[in-house]
Coordinates of C-alpha atoms in Angstrom, one line a residue:
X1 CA -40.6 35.8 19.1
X2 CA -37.3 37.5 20.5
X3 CA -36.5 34.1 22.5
X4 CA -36.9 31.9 19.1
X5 CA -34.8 34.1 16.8
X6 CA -32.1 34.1 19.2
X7 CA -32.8 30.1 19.5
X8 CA -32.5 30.3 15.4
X9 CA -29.3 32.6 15.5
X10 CA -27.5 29.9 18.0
X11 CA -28.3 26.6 16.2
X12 CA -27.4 29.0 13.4
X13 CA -23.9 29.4 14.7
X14 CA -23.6 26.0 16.2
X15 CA -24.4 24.1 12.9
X16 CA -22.0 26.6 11.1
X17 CA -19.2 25.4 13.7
X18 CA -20.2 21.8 13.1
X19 CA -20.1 22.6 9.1
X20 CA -16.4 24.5 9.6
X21 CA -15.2 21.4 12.0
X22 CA -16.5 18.6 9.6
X23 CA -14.9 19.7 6.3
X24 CA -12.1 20.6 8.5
X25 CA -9.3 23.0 7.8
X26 CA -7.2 23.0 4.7
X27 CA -3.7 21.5 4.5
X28 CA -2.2 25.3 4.6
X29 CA -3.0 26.4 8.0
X30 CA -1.5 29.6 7.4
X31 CA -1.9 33.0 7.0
X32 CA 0.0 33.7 3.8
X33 CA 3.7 33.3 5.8
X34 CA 5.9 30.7 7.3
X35 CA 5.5 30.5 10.8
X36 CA 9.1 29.7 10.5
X37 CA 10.5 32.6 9.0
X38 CA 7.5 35.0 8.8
X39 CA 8.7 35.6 5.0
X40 CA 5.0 35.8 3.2
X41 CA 4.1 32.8 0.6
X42 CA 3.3 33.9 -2.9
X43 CA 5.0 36.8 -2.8
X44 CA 7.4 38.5 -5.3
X45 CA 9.0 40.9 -2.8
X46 CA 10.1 38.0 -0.3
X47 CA 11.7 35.5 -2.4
X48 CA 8.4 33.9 -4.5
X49 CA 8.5 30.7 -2.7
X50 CA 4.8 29.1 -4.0
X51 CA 2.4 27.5 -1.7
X52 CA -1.0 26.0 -2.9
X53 CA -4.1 26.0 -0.8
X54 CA -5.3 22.4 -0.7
X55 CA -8.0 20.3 1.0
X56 CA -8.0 16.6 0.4
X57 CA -7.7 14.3 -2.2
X58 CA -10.1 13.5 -4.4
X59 CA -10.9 10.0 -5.6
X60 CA -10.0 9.2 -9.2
X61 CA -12.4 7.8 -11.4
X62 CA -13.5 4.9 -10.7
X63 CA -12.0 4.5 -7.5
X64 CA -13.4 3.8 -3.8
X65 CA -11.2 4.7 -0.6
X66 CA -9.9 2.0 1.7
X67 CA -9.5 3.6 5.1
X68 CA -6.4 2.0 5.8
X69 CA -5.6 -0.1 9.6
X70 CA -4.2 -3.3 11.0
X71 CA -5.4 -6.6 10.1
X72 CA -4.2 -10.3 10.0
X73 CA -3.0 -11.1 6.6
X74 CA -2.4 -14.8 5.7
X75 CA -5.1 -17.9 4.8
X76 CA -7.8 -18.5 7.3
X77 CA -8.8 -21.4 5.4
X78 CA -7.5 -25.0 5.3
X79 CA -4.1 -25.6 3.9
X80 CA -5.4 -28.0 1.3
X81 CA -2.8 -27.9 -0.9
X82 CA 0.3 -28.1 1.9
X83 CA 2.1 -25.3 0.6
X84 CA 2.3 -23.4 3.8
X85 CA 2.7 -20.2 1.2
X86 CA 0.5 -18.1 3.3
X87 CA 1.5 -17.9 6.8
X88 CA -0.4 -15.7 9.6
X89 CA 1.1 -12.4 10.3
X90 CA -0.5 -8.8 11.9
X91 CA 0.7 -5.6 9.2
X92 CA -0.6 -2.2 8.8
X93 CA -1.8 -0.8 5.4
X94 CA -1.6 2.7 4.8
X95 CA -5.2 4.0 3.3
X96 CA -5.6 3.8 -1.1
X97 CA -7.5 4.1 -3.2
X98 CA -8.8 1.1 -5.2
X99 CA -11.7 0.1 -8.5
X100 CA -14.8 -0.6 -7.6
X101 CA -14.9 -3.2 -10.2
X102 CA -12.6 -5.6 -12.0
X103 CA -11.3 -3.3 -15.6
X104 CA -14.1 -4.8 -18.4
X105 CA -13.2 -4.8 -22.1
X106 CA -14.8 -1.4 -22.8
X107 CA -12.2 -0.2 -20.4
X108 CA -9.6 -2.2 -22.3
X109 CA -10.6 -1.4 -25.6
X110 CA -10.9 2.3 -24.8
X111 CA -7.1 2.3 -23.8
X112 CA -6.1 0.4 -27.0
X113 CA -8.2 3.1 -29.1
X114 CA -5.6 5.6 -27.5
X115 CA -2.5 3.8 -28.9
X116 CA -3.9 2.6 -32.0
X117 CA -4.4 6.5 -32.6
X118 CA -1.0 7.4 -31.1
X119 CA 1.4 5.0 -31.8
X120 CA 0.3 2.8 -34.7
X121 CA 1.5 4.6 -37.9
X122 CA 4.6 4.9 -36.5
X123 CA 5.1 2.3 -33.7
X124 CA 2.7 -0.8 -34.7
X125 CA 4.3 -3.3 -32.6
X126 CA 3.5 -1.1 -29.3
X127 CA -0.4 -1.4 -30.1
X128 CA 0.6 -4.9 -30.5
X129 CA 2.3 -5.7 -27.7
X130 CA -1.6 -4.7 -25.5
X131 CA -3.4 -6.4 -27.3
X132 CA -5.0 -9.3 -25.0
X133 CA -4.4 -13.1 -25.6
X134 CA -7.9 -13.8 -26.8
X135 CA -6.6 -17.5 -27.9
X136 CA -6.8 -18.3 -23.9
X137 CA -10.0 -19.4 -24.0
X138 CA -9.0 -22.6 -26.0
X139 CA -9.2 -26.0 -24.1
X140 CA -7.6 -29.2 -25.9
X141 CA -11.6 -30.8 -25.0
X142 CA -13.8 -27.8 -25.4
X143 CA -15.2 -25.9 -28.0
X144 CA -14.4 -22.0 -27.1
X145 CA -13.8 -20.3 -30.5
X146 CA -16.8 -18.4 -30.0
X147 CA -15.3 -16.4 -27.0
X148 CA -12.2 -16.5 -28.8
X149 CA -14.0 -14.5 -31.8
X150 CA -16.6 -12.7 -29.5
X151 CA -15.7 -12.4 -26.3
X152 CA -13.4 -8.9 -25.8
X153 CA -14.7 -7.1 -28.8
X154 CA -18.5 -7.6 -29.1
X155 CA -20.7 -5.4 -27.1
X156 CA -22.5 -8.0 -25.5
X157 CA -19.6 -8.4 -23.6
X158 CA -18.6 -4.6 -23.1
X159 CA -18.9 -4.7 -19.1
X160 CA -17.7 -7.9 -18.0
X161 CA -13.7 -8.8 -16.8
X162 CA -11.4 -8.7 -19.6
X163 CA -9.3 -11.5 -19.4
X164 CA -6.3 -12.6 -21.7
X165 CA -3.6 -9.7 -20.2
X166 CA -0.5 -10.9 -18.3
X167 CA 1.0 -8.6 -15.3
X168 CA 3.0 -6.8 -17.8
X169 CA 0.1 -5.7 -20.1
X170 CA -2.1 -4.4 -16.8
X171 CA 0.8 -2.4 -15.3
X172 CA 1.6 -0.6 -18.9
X173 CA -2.7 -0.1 -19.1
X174 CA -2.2 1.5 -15.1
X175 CA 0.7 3.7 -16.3
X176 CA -1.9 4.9 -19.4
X177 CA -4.6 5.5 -17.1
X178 CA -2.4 7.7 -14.8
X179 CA -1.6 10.0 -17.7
X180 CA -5.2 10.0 -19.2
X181 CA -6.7 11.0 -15.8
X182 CA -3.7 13.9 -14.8
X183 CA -4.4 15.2 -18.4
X184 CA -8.3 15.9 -18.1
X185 CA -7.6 17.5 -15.0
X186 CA -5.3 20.4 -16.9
X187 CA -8.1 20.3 -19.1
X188 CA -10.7 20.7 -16.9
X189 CA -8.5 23.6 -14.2
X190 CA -8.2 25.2 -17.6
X191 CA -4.8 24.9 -18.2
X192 CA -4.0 22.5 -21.3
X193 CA -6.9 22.4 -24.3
X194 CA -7.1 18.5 -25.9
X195 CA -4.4 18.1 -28.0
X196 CA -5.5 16.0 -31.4
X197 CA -2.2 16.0 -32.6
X198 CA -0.1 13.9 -30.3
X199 CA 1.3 11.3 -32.4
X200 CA 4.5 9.1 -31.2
X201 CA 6.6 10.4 -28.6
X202 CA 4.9 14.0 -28.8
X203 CA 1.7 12.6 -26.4
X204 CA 1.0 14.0 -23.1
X205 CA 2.4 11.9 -19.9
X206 CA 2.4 12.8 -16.5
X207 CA 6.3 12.7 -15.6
X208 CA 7.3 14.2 -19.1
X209 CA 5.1 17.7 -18.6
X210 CA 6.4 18.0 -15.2
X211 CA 9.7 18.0 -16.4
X212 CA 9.5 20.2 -19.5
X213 CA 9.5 17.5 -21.9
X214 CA 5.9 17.7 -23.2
X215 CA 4.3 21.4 -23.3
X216 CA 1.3 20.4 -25.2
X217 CA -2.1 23.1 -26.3
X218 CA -1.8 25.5 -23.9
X219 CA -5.0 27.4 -22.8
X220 CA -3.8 29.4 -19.5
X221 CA -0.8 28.6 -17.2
X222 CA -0.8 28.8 -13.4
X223 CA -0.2 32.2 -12.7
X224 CA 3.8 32.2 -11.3
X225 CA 5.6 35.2 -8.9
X226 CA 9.0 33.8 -10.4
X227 CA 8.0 33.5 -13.8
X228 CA 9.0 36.1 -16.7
X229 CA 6.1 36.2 -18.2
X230 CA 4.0 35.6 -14.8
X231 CA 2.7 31.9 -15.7
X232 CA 4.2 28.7 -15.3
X233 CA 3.0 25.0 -16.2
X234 CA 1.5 23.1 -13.6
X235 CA 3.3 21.2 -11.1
X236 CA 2.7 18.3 -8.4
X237 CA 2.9 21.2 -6.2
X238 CA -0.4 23.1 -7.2
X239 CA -2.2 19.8 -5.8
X240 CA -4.3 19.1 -9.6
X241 CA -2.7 16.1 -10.6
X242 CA -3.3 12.4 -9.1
X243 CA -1.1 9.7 -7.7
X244 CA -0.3 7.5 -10.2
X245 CA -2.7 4.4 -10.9
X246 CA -1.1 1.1 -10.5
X247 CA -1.4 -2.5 -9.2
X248 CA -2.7 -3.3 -5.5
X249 CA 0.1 -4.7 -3.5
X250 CA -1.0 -8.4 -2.3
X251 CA -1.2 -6.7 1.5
X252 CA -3.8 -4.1 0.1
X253 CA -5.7 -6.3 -2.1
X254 CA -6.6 -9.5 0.7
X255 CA -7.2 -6.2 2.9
X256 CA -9.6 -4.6 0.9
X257 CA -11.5 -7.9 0.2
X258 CA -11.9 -9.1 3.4
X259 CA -13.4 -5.5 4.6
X260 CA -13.3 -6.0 8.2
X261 CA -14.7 -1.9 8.3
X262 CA -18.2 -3.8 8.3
X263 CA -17.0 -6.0 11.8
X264 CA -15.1 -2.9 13.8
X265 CA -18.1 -0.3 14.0
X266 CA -19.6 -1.8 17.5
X267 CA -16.3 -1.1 19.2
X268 CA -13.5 0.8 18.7
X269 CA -10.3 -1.0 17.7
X270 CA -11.9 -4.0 18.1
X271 CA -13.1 -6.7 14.8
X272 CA -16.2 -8.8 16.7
X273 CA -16.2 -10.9 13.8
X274 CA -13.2 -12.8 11.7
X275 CA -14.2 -13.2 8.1
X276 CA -13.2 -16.3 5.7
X277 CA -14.6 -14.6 2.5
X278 CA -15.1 -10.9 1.9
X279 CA -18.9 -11.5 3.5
X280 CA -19.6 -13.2 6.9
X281 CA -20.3 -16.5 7.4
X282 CA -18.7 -19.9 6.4
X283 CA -21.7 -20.5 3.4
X284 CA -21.5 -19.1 -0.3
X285 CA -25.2 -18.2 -0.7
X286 CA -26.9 -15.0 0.6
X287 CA -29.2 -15.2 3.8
X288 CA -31.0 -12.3 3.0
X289 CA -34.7 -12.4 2.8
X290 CA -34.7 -11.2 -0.8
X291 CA -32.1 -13.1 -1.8
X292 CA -32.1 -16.3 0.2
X293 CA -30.3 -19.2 -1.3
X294 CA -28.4 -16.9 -4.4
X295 CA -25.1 -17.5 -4.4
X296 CA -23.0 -14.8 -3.7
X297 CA -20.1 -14.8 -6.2
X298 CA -19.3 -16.7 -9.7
X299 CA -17.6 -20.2 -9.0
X300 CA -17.8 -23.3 -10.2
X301 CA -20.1 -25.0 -7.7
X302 CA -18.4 -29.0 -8.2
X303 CA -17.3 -31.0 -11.1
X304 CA -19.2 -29.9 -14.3
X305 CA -21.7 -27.3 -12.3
X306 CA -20.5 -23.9 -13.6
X307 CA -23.7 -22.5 -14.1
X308 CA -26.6 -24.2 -12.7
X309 CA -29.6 -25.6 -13.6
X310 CA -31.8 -24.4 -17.2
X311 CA -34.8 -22.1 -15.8
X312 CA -32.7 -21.2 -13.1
X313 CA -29.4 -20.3 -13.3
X314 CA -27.7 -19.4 -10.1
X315 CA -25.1 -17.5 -10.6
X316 CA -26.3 -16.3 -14.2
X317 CA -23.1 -16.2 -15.2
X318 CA -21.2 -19.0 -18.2
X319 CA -18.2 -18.5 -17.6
X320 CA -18.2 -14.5 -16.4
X321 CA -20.3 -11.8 -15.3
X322 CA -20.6 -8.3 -16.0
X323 CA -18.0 -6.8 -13.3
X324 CA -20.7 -5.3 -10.7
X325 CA -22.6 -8.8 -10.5
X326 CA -23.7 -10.0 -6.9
X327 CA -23.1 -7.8 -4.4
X328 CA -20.8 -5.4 -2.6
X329 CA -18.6 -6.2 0.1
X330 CA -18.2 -3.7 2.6
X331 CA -15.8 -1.0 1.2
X332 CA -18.2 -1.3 -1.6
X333 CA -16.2 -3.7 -4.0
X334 CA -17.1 -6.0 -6.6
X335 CA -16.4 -9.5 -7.1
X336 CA -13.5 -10.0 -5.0
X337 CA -14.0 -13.3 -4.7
X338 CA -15.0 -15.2 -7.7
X339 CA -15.8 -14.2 -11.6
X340 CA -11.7 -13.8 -12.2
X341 CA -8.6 -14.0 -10.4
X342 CA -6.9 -10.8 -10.3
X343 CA -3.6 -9.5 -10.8
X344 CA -1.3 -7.8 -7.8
X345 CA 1.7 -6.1 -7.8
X346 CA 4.3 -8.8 -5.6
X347 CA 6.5 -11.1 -6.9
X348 CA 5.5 -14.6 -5.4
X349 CA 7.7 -15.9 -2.6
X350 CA 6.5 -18.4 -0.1
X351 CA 5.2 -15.6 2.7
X352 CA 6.1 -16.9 6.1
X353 CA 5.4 -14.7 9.0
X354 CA 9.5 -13.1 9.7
X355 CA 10.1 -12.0 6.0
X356 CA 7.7 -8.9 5.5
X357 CA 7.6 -5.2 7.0
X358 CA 4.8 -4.7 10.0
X359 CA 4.2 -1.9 7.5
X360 CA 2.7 -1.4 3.6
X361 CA 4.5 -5.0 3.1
X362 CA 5.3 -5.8 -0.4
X363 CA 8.0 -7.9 -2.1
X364 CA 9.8 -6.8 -5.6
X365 CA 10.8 -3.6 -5.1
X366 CA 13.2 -2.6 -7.8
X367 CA 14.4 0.9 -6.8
X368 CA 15.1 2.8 -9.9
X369 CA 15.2 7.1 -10.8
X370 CA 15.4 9.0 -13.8
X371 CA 17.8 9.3 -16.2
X372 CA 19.5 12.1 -17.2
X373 CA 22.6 13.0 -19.6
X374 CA 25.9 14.7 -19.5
X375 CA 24.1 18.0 -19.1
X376 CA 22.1 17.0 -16.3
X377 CA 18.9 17.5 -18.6
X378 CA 16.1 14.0 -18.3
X379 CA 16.4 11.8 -21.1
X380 CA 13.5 11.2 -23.2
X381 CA 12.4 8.2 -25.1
X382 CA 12.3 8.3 -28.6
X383 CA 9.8 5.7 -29.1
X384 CA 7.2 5.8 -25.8
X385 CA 7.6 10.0 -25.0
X386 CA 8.6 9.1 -21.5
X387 CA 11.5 9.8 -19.2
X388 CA 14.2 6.8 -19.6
X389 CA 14.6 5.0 -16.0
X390 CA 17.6 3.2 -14.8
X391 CA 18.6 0.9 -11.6
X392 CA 19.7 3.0 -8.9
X393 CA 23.5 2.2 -9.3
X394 CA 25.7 0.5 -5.9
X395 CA 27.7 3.7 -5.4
X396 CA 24.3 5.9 -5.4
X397 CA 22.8 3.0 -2.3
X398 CA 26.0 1.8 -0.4
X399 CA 26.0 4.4 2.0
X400 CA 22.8 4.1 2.8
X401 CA 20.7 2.3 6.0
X402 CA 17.4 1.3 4.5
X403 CA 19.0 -0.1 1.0
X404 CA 22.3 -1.1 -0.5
X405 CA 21.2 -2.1 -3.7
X406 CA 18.5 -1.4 -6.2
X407 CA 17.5 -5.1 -7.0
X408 CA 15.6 -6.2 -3.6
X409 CA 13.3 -8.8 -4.8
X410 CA 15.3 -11.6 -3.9
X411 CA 15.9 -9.7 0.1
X412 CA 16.1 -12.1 3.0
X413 CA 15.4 -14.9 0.5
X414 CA 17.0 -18.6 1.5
X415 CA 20.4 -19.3 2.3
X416 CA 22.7 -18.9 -0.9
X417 CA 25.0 -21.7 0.4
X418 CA 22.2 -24.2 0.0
X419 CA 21.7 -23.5 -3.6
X420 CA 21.0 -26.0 -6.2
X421 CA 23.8 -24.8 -7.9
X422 CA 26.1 -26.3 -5.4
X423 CA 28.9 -23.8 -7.5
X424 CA 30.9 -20.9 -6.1
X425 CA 27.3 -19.6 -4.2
X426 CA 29.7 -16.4 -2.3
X427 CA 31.1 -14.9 -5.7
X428 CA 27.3 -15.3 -7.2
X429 CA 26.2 -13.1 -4.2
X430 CA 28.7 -10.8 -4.7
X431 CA 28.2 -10.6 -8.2
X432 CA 24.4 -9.4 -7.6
X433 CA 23.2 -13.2 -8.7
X434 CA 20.9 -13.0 -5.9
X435 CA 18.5 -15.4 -4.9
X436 CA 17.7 -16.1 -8.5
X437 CA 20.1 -19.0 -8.6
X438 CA 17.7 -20.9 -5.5
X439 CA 15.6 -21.8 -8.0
X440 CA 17.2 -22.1 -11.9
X441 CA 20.6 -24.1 -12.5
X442 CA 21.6 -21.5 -15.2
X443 CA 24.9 -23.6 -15.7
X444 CA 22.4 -27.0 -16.3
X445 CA 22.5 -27.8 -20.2
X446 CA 19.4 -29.5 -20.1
X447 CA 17.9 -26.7 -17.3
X448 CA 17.4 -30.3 -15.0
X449 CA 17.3 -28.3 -12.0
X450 CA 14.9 -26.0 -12.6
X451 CA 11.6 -24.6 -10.4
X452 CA 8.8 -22.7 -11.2
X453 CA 9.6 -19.6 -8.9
X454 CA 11.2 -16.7 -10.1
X455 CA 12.2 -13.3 -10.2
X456 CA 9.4 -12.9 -13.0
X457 CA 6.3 -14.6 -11.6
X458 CA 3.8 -12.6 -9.3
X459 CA 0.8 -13.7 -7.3
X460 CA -2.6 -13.4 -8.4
X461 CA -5.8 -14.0 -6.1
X462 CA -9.4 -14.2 -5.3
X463 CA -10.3 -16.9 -7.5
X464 CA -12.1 -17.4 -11.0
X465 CA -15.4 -18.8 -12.5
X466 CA -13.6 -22.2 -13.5
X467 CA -12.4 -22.0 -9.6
X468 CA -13.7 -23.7 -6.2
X469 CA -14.9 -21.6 -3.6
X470 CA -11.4 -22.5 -1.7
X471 CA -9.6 -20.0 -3.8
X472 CA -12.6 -17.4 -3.1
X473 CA -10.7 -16.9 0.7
X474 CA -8.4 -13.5 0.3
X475 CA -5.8 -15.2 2.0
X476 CA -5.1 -17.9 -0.7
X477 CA -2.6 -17.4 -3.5
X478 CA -1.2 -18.7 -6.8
X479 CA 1.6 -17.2 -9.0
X480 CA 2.4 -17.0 -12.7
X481 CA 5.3 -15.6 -15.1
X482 CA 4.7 -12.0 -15.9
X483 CA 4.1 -13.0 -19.5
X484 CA 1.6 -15.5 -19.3
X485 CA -2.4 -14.8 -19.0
X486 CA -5.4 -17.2 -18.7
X487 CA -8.9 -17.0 -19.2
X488 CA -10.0 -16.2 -15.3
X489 CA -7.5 -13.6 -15.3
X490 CA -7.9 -10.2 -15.1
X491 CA -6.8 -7.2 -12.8
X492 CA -7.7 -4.0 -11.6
X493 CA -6.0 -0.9 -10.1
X494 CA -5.1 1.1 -6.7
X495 CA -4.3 4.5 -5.3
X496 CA -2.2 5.7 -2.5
X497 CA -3.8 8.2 -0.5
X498 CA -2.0 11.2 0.6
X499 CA -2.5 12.9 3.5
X500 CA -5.1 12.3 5.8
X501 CA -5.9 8.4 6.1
X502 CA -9.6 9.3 6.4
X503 CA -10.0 12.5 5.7
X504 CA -10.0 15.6 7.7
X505 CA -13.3 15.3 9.2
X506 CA -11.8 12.1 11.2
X507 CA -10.3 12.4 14.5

């Protein structure tokens, strides 16, 4: 008996160990004091400076972690349409965050609900302005008034893709979502009550409260060792408060969908399987017992076949499905291939393999900062309630070695003598003309000279319900102006993830 409860008492202390090593420490490894200065944290007598305990970061709603890694980015597939727009190249994404499904009209219609409520007796056009093009579904040859009438705002239709919103309309709907999400969290830590009354420029956003520009219905503050009264509001210090929501990258989108984390678990560091769509195999139709012969994503199967046959309709979907149709790939995503293309956060260049970073590569970064006035004090908009942004200026960059300017969409982008201007290309440069001039003769009277790329179009991916399967492969890519939308169009939204890429209970 003595023999067993000693037995009991060391798998007792062993699984402890195991529990303490696999939830792993929290980020503040210390006792209460720098191990720099010894001066205590949290405490009045030696200075106040605040540290917050913290253990990882949790997953917004909605979201699914990427563990982050190398991979081949580029088309696998056959370059059908000889655009040589996707070149091969090895790049490293940092681990995010990203929806497990496409954003559905409820989703839509629940963030419209917020600025019909906030914005429309005072500011109509800004409820407006969101509203989705539901006049996309019309064909010159088709009849498709009923999902012009039905589509978005019936319930039928409440969980599949909303469709209709340009790249402009999805990043203002991730900058929403942001705010919505940071401000239940002060709700639920107990530190803001819901606020009913936010009308206009008085409603709660993320950068505003951290600045001081948005108190809101205060329940309790964070208790503060520098504050007068001994609270304070919360800050991105106390660790409550999310990344903001935003746009996938093109690099973290074709990395999430092809999910090679299914391929690399055999080996370590090793993929024993290359992957053409986000499942394996070169075929569209499951080979699972179960579901033998289904196919595995919405497409349009050949000329006129979008559906399948009455009394058996393959893909069960005319023209989208509900945004969790077919099945998962393996970071546990919907629909990344098929059902409708989806928005991402680059501005469209032809990709070869010497003009991207080995890593987190992205093109149209437009590096701007806060504004503030002659006192020093953020500037807030009178319309929106959020802190005024400006263009990092040339005096703020020139002296720097990662940036000179604030405008680098156009970086590393052609040779500005070989312009179709043919005009004085060196004084455009210097003027900050950029790259734009490669593709619009802005001196043309009759715009002759014109192309489709520019600083305002941004690549989209993973193909539609009216598309073929070729578009389905995560490397392929198409572009369009950030004001235009289309009725296989929709989005979804991303996450960095700070701190540990995997969590702590990862070597």
């Amino acid at each position: 008996m003595k023999v067993r409860l000693k037995k009991l008492l060391l798998y007792g202390f062993i699984g402890s160990a195991m529990l303490i090593v696999s939830c792993g420490p929290k980020v503040s490894l210390r006792s209460g004091a720098s191990g720099k200065t010894g001066w205590n944290y949290n405490d009045p007598k030696m200075g106040g400076f605040e540290v917050a305990e913290y253990v990882e970061q949790e997953a917004g709603p909605g979201l699914v972690l990427i563990e982050g890694g190398t991979f081949t980015m580029g088309s696998v597939e056959q370059d059908v349409m000889y655009d040589w727009n996707s070149m091969r190249k090895r790049v490293t994404v940092s681990s995010f965050y990203m929806d497990e499904t496409e954003i559905s009209n409820v989703d839509y219609r629940e963030y419209l609900h917020w600025k019909y409520q906030v914005f429309y007796d005072e500011y109509p056009e800004l409820y407006y302005q969101a509203l989705p093009d539901t006049l996309c579904w019309r064909r010159r040859l088709a009849y498709n008034e009923p999902y012009v009438q039905f589509y978005f705002r019936h319930p039928a239709y409440n969980d599949y893709p909303v469709v209709g919103v340009n790249w402009n309309q999805a990043q203002d709907y991730c900058l929403w979502r942001t705010d919505r999400v940071n401000e239940k969290a002060l709700i639920d830590y107990g530190i803001l009550e819901y606020d009913a009354e936010q009308k206009g420029s008085n409603n709660f956003n993320t950068e505003a409260y951290i600045a001081g520009k948005y108190i809101g219905t205060v329940k309790k503050n964070i208790s503060s060792p520098n504050s007068a009264d001994g609270e304070r509001p919360a800050k991105m210090e106390d660790g409550i408060m999310l990344p903001s929501y935003r746009l996938p990258t093109e690099a973290e989108w074709e990395y999430a969908a092809l999910a090679l984390i299914g391929n690399s678990q055999t080996s370590p560091e090793r993929i024993v399987n290359q992957r053409l769509y986000p499942w394996n195999g070169h075929y569209l139709r499951n080979d699972e017992k179960a579901n033998r012969g289904l196919f595995r994503a919405n497409m349009q199967r050949g000329r006129g076949d979008l559906m399948g046959v009455a009394g058996y309709l393959n893909d069960n979907a005319a023209p989208t499905a509900p945004v969790d149709s077919y099945w998962p790939n393996d970071y546990g995503l919907y629909c990344m291939a098929g059902n409708v293309n989806e928005w991402v956060l680059d501005v469209y260049r032809v990709s070869s393999n010497l003009d991207v970073e080995d890593f987190n590569p992205f093109r149209g970064n437009v590096f701007r900062v806060l504004d503030r006035d002659a006192n020093n004090d953020y500037i807030l908009n009178d319309t929106t309630g959020r802190l005024m942004e400006r263009e990092m200026t040339i005096e703020e960059s020139i002296n720097r070695v990662n940036y000179k300017k604030a405008d680098n969409i156009n970086y590393r982008d052609g040779d500005m003598a070989s312009n179709i201007d043919h005009g004085d290309w060196l004084s455009a440069e210097i003027e900050g003309g950029g790259s734009e001039r490669m593709y619009h003769n802005k001196h043309s009277e009759d715009n002759a000279m014109t192309s489709l790329v520019n600083d305002r179009v941004h690549v989209y991916k993973g193909g539609g319900w009216r598309d073929r399967a070729y578009w389905m492969v995560p490397g392929t890519r198409r572009f369009l102006q950030n004001d235009k939308s289309s009725d296989d169009l929709g989005f979804r939204c991303a996450m960095i993830r700070v701190g540990s890429p995997g969590g702590f209970s990862k070597k």
